[in-house]
Coordinates of C-alpha atoms in Angstrom, one line a residue:
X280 CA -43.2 -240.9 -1.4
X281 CA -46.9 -241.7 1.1
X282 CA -49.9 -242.6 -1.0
X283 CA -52.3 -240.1 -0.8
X284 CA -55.6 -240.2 1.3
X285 CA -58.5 -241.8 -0.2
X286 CA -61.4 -240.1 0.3
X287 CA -64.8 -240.8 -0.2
X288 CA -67.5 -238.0 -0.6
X289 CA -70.8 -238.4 0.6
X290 CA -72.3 -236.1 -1.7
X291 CA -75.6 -237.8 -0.6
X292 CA -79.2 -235.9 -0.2
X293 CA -80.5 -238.3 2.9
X294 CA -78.3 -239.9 5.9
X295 CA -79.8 -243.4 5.3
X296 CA -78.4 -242.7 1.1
X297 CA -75.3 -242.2 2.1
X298 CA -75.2 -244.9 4.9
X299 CA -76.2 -247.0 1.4
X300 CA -73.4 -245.7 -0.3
X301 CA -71.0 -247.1 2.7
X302 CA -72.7 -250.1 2.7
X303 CA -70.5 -253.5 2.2
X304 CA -67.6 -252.2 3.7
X305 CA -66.6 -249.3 2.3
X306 CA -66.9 -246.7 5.3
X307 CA -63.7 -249.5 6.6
X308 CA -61.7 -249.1 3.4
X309 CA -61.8 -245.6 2.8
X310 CA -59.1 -242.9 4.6
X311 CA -61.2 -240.2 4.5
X312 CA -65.1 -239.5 4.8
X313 CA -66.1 -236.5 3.6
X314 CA -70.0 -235.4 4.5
X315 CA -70.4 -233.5 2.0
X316 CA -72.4 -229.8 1.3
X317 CA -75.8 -231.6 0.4
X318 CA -75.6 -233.5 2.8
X319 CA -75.1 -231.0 5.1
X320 CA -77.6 -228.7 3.9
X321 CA -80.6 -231.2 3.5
X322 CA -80.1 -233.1 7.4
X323 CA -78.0 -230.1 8.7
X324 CA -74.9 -230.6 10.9
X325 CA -76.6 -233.8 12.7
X326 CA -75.0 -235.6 9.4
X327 CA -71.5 -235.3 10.7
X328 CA -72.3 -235.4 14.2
X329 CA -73.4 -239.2 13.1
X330 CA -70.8 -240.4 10.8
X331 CA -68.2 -239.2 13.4
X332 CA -69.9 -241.5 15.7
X333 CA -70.4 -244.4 13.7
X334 CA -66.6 -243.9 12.6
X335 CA -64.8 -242.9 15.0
X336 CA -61.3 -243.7 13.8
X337 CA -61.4 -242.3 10.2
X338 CA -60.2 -238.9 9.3
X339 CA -63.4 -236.8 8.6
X340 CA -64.4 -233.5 6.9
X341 CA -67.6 -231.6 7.2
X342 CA -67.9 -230.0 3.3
X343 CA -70.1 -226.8 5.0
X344 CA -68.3 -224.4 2.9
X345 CA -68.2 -221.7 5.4
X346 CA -68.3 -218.2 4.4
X347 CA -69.6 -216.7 7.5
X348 CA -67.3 -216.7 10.9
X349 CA -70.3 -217.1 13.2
X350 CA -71.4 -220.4 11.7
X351 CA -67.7 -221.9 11.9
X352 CA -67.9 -223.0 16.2
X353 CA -71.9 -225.1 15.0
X354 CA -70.0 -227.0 12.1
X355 CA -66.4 -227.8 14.4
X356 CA -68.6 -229.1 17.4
X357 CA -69.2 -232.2 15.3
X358 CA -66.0 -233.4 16.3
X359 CA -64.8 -233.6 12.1
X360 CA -60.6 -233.5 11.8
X361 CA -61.7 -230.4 8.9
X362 CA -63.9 -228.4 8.1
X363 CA -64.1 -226.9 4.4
X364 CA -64.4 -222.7 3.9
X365 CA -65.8 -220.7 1.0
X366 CA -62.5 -219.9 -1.0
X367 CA -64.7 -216.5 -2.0
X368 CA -65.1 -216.2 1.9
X369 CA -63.4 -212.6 2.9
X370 CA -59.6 -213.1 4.4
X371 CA -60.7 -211.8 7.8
X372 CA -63.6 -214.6 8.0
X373 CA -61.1 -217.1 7.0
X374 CA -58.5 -216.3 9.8
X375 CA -61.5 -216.0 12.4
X376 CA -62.4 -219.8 11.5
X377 CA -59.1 -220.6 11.3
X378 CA -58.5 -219.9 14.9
X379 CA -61.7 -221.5 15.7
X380 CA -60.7 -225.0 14.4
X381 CA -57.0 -224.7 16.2
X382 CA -58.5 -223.7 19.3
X383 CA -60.4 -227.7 19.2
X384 CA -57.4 -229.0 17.6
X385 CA -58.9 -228.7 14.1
X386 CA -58.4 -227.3 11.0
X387 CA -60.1 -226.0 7.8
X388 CA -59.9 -226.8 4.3
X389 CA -60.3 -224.4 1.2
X390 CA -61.6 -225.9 -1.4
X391 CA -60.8 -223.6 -4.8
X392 CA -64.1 -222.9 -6.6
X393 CA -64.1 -221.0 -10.2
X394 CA -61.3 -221.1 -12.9
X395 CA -57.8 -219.8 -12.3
X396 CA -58.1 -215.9 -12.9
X397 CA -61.4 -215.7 -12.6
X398 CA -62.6 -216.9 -8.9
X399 CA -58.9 -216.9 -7.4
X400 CA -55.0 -216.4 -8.5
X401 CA -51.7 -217.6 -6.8
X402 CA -52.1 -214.1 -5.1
X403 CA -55.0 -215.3 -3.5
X404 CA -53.2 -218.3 -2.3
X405 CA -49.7 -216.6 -0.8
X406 CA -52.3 -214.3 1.3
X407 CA -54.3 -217.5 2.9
X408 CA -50.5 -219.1 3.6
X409 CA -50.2 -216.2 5.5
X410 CA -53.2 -216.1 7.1
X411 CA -52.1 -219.7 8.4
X412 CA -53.8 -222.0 6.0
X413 CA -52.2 -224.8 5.3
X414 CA -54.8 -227.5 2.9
X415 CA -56.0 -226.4 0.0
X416 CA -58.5 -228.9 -2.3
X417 CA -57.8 -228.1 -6.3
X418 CA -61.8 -228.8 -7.7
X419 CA -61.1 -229.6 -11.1
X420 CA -63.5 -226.8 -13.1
X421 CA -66.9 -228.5 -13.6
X422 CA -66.6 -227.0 -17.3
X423 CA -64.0 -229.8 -17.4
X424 CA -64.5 -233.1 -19.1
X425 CA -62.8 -236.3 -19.8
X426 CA -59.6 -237.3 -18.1
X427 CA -57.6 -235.3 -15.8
X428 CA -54.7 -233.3 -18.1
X429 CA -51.3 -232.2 -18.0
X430 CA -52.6 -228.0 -17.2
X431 CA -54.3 -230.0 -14.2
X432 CA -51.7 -231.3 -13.1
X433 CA -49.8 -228.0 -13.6
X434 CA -51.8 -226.6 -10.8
X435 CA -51.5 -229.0 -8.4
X436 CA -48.1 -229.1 -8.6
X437 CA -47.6 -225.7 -8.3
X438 CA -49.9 -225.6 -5.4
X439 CA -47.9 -228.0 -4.1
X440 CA -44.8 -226.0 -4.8
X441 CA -46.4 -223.3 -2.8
X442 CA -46.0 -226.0 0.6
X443 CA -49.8 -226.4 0.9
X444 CA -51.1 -230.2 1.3
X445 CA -53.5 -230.2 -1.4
X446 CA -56.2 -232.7 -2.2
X447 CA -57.4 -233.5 -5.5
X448 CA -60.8 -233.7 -6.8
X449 CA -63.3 -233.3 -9.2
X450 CA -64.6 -236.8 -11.8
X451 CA -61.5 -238.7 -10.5
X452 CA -61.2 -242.4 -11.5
X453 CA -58.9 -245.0 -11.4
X454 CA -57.6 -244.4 -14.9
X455 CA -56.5 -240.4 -13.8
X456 CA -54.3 -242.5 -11.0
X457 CA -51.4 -242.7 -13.4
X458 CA -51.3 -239.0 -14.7
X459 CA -51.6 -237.5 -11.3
X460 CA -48.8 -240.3 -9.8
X461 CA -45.2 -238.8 -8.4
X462 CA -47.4 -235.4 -6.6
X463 CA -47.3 -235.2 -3.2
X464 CA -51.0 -235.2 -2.4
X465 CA -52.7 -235.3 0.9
X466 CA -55.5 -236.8 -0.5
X467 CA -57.7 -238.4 -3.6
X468 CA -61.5 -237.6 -3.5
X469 CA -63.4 -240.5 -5.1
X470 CA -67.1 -239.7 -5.8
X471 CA -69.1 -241.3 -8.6
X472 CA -66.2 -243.5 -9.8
X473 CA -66.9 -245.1 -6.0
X474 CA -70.6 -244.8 -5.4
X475 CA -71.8 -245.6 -8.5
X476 CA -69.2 -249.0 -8.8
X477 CA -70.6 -252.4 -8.7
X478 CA -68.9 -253.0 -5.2
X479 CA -67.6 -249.9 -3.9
X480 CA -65.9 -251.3 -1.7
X481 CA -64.0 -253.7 -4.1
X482 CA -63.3 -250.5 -6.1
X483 CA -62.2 -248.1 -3.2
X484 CA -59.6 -251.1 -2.1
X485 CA -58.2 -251.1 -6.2
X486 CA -57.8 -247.5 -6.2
X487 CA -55.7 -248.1 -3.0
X488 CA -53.7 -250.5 -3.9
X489 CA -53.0 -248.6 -7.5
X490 CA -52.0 -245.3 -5.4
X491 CA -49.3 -247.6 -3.5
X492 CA -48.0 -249.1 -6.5
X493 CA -48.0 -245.3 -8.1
X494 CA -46.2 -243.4 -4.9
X495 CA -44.7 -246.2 -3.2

């Protein structure tokens, strides 16, 4: 089974903070750069426009969390592989984006926000597949602490199930690398456990080399 994606997420509030948080190397060692929602909203869509350009052969998401179709065609001219939608965001707005991003060669991401029941239900889910959306993001609840558990994992794999490629997220460390080993995930989102390492760079490459020794 592929190793997921790493991805890193800029969840930074200044462009010259998050070019910080790449410094040393990591923006090389990373899969996936994700500019992330405060970034976006504190130095607009100018933030991925850069990134793309000062990376021009990583896989990149813009984290705008559309909700609105009219925005999507401003966030997808930054040239980003994804773009992320509000998973609130009504079904019709989600299949007008949708056919935005295909019509560059794009696509969108839906990140699930709320608990299970509550903000969305595997209902929710067969409609988007549907709809034509194919990557879902499981947030882990931020009521969550601690490791990543085995009802975690319940849902990914069910997503998975469900033929979505699904990335993971939400506090994820090295140490939740084992209990979330043998799914077949698109891709890891590193945050904190990253940016807030000694050498993030170091620790992005030992994450990677941990996923291949997990999944391969």
């Amino acid at each position: 089974m592929k190793a997921p994606y790493l991805q890193i997420a800029l969840d930074n509030e200044s462009l010259e903070d998050a070019f910080h948080t790449l410094r040393g190397g990591l923006g090389n060692e990373v899969d996936i750069i994700e500019v992330g929602t405060m970034l976006i909203l504190m130095e607009g869509v100018r933030a991925a426009r850069i990134m793309r350009a000062c990376f021009p052969d990583k896989i990149m998401v813009a984290d705008a969390a559309l909700s609105v179709a009219h925005f999507g065609p401003k966030v997808l001219a930054a040239g980003t592989q994804f773009v992320t939608m509000f998973s609130p965001a009504r079904n019709e707005v989600k299949a007008a984006i949708l056919a935005q991003a295909k019509a560059g060669g794009q696509d969108v991401q839906i990140e699930l926000y709320g608990d299970y029941g509550e903000s969305w239900t595997f209902d929710d889910l067969r409609e988007w597949k549907d709809i034509g959306i194919r990557q879902i993001i499981y947030g882990r609840p931020s009521s969550a602490s601690g490791p990543w558990t085995a009802q975690d994992v319940d849902f990914v794999r069910q997503l998975c199930d469900m033929g979505f490629e699904v990335t993971a997220t939400g506090g994820i460390t090295y140490e939740d690398l084992d209990i979330l080993a043998g799914l077949p995930l698109y891709a890891v989102i590193c945050g904190r456990s990253i940016r807030n390492a000694e050498n993030p760079a170091a620790e992005a490459r030992r994450i990677k080399a941990r996923m291949q020794e997990l999944w391969t």
